[in-house]
Short mmCIF file of C-alpha atoms and ligand atoms in Angstrom, two decimals:
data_model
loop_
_atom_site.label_atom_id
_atom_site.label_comp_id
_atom_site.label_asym_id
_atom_site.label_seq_id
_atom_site.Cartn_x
_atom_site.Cartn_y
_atom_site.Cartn_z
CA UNK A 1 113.88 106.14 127.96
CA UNK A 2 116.28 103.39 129.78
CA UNK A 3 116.58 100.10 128.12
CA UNK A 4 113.30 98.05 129.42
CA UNK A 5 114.20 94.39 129.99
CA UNK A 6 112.16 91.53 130.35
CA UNK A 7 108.80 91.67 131.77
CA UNK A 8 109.76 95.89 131.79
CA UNK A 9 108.52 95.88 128.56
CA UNK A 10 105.37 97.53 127.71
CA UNK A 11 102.64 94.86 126.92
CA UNK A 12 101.69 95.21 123.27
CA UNK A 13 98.81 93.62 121.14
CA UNK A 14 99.32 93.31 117.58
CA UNK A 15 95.57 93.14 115.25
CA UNK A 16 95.73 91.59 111.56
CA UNK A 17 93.48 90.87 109.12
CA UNK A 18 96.21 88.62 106.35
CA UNK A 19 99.66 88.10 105.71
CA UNK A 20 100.98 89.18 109.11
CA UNK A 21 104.25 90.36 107.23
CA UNK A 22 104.43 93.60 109.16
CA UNK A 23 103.39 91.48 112.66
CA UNK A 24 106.30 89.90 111.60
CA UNK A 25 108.63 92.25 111.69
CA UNK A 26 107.68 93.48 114.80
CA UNK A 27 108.34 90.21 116.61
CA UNK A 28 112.11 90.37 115.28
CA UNK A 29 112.09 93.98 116.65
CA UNK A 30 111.08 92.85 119.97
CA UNK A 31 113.76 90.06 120.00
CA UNK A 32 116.21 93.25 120.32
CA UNK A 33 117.51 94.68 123.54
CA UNK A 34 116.80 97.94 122.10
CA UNK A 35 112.68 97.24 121.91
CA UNK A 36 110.72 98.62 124.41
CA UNK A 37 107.96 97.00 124.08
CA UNK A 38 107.12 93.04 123.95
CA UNK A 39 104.36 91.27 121.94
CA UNK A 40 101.73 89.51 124.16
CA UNK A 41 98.72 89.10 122.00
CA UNK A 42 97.72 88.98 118.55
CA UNK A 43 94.22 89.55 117.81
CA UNK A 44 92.69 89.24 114.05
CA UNK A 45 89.32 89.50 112.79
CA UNK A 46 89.91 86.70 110.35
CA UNK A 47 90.16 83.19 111.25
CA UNK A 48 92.50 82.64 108.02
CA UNK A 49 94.73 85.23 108.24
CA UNK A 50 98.26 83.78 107.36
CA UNK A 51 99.68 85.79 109.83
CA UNK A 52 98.16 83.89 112.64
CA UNK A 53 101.11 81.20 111.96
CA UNK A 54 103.23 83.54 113.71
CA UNK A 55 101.10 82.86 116.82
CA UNK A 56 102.42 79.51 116.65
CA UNK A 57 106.09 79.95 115.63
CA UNK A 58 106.50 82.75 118.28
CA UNK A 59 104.54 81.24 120.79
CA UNK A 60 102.62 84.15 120.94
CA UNK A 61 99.07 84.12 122.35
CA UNK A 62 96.27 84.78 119.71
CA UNK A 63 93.08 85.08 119.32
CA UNK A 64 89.81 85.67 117.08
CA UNK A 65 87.12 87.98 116.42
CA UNK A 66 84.51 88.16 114.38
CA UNK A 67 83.28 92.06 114.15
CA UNK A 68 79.80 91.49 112.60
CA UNK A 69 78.46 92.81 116.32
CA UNK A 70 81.38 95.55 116.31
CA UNK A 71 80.09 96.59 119.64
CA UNK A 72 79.58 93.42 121.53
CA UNK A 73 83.09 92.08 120.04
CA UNK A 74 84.74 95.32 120.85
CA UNK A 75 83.53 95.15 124.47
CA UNK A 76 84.64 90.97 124.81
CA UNK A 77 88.23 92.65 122.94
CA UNK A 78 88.48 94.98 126.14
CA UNK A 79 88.28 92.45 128.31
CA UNK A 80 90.87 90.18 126.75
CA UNK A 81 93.33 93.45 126.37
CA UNK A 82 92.87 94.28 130.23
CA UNK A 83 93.28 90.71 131.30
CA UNK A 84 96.19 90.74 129.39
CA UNK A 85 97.64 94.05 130.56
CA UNK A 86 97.91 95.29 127.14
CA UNK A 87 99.37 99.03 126.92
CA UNK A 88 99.84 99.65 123.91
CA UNK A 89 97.98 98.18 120.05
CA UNK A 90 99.58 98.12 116.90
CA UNK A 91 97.29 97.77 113.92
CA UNK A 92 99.31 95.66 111.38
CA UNK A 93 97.03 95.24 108.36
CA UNK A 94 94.22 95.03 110.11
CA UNK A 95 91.28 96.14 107.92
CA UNK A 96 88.55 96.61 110.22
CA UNK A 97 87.08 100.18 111.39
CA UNK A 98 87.72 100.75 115.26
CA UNK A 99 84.51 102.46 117.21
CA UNK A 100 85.38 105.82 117.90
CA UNK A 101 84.58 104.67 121.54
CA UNK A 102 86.91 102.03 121.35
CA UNK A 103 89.69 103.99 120.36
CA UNK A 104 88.90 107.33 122.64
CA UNK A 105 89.44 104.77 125.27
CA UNK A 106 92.74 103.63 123.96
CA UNK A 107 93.50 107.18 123.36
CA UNK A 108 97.29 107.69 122.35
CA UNK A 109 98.08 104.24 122.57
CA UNK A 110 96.62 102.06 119.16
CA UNK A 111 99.27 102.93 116.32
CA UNK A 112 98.87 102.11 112.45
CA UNK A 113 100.61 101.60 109.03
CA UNK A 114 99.15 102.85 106.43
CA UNK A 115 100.88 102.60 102.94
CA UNK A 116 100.67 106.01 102.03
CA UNK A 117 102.41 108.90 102.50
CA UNK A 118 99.61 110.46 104.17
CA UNK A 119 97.31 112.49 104.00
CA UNK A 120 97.66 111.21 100.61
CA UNK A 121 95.25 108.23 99.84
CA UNK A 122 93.91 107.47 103.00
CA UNK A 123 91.82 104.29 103.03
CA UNK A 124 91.97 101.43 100.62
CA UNK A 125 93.57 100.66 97.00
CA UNK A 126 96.27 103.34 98.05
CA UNK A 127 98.89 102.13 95.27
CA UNK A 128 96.61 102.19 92.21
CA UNK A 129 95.15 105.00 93.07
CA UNK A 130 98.99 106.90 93.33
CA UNK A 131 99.54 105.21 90.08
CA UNK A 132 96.42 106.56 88.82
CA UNK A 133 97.59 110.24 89.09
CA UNK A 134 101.08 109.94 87.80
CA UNK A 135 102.61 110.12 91.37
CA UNK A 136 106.76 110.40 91.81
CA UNK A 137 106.65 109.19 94.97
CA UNK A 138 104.59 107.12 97.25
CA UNK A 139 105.39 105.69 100.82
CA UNK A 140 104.27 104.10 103.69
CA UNK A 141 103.43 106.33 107.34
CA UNK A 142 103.37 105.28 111.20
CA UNK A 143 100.70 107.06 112.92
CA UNK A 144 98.49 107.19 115.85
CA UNK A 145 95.01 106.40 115.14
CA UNK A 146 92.46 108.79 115.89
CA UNK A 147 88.45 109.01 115.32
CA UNK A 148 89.29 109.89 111.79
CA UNK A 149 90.26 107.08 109.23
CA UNK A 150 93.81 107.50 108.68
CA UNK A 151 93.96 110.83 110.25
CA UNK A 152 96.00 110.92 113.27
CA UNK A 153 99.09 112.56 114.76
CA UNK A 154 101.81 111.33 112.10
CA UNK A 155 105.32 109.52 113.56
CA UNK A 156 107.17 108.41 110.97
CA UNK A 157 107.11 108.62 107.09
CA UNK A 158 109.02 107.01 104.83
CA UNK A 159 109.40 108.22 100.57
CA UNK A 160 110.10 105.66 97.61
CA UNK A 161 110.04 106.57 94.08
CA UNK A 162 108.09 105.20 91.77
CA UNK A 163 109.50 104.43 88.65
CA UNK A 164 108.74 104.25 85.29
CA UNK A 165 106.88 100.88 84.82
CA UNK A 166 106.16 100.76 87.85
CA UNK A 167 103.00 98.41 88.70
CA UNK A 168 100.41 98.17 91.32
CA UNK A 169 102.16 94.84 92.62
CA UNK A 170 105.91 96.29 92.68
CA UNK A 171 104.72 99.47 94.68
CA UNK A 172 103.22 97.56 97.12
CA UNK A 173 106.20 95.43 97.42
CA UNK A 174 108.89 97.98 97.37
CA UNK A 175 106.76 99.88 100.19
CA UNK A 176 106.10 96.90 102.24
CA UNK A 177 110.05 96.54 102.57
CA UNK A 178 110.16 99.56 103.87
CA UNK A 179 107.34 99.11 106.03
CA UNK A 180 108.87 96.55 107.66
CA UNK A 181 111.82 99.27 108.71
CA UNK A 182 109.52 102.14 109.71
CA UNK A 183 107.42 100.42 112.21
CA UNK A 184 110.09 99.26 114.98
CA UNK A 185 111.74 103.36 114.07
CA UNK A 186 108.52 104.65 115.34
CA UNK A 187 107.99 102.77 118.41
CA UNK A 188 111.31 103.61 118.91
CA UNK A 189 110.60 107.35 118.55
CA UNK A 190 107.66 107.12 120.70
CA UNK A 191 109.18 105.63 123.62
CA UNK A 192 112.43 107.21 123.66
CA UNK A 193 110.62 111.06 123.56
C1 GAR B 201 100.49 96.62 104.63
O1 GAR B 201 100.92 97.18 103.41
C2 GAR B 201 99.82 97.69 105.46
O2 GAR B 201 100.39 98.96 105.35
C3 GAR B 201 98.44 97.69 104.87
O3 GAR B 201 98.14 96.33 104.64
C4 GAR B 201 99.36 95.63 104.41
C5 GAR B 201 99.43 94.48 105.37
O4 GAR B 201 100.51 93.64 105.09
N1 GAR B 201 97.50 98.32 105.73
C6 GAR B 201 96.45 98.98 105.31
O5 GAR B 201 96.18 99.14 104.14
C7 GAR B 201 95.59 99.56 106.43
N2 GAR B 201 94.69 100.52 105.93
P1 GAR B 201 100.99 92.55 106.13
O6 GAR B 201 99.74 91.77 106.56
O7 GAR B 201 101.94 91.68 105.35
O8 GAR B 201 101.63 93.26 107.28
#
């Protein structure tokens, strides 16, 4: 694909649930010329999700919802991705389930990182439970999301070892660092195909 610029871009919506650290990353990615796409929205389900600070710093629109009524939010989210001509959704730590008609309508188009090297340890608790069986490696993936938790078409992958004393907390940091790389790669792969 030709370099996008400026409003070119695809329209992107970023959903978090906490630290925003991988939201973060993105934005840098998207101050690039290289970035095809450009963050317009970020939607969380959680009011005090650090990563909502990001929003502010970035001037980034965001907003809130609450997915007790998963339907009736999900249909007032449509609404505020069409207005905003969102193309394409990047789930960032976002720990709610999507409806499976939410994201048959957004078919091919909401991405997630998982911190796994899937299908290994879909779903939560993903580091202890790699610790748990003596794993060598562990990892983080870029996927599209399908119906299936943690089941879609895979993009990207990336390995780490895991070393000797290894703990719960230094996994999860070693793999969010990487994280942070694999997630601008794939769009990158996506859009350039
Ligand atoms: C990341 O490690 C991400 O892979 C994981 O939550 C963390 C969010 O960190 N996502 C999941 O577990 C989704 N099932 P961040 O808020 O700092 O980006």
């Amino acid at each position: 694909m030709a370099l996008l610029t400026g409003s070119n871009k695809i329209k992107t919506a970023v959903f978090i649930s906490g630290k925003g650290s991988n939201l973060r990353s993105l934005i840098k990615f998207t101050k690039t010329i290289k970035s095809p796409i450009s963050i317009e929205l970020i939607i969380s389900d959680n009011l005090k999700a650090k990563g909502l600070k990001y929003g502010k710093i970035f001037r980034i629109k965001k907003k809130i919802f609450n997915f007790k009524n998963k339907k009736f939010t999900e249909n007032k989210l449509i609404s505020t991705l069409k207005n905003n001509e969102i193309k394409i959704i990047c789930l960032a730590g976002f720990m709610q389930i999507l409806s499976k008609s939410f994201i048959k309508r957004f078919k091919g188009k909401i991405l997630n990182i998982h911190p796994s090297l899937l299908p290994k340890y879909k779903g939560l608790n993903t580091h202890k439970r790699a610790l748990n069986d003596n794993e060598k490696y562990s990892g983080c993936t870029v996927h599209f999301v399908n119906t299936k938790l943690d089941s879609g078409k895979i993009i990207l992958q990336k390995k780490v070892k895991i070393l000797k004393n290894e703990t719960e907390n230094s996994l999860a940091k070693k793999i969010l660092v990487e994280e942070h790389k694999l997630y601008p790669k794939a769009i990158l792969k996506i859009f350039s195909l």
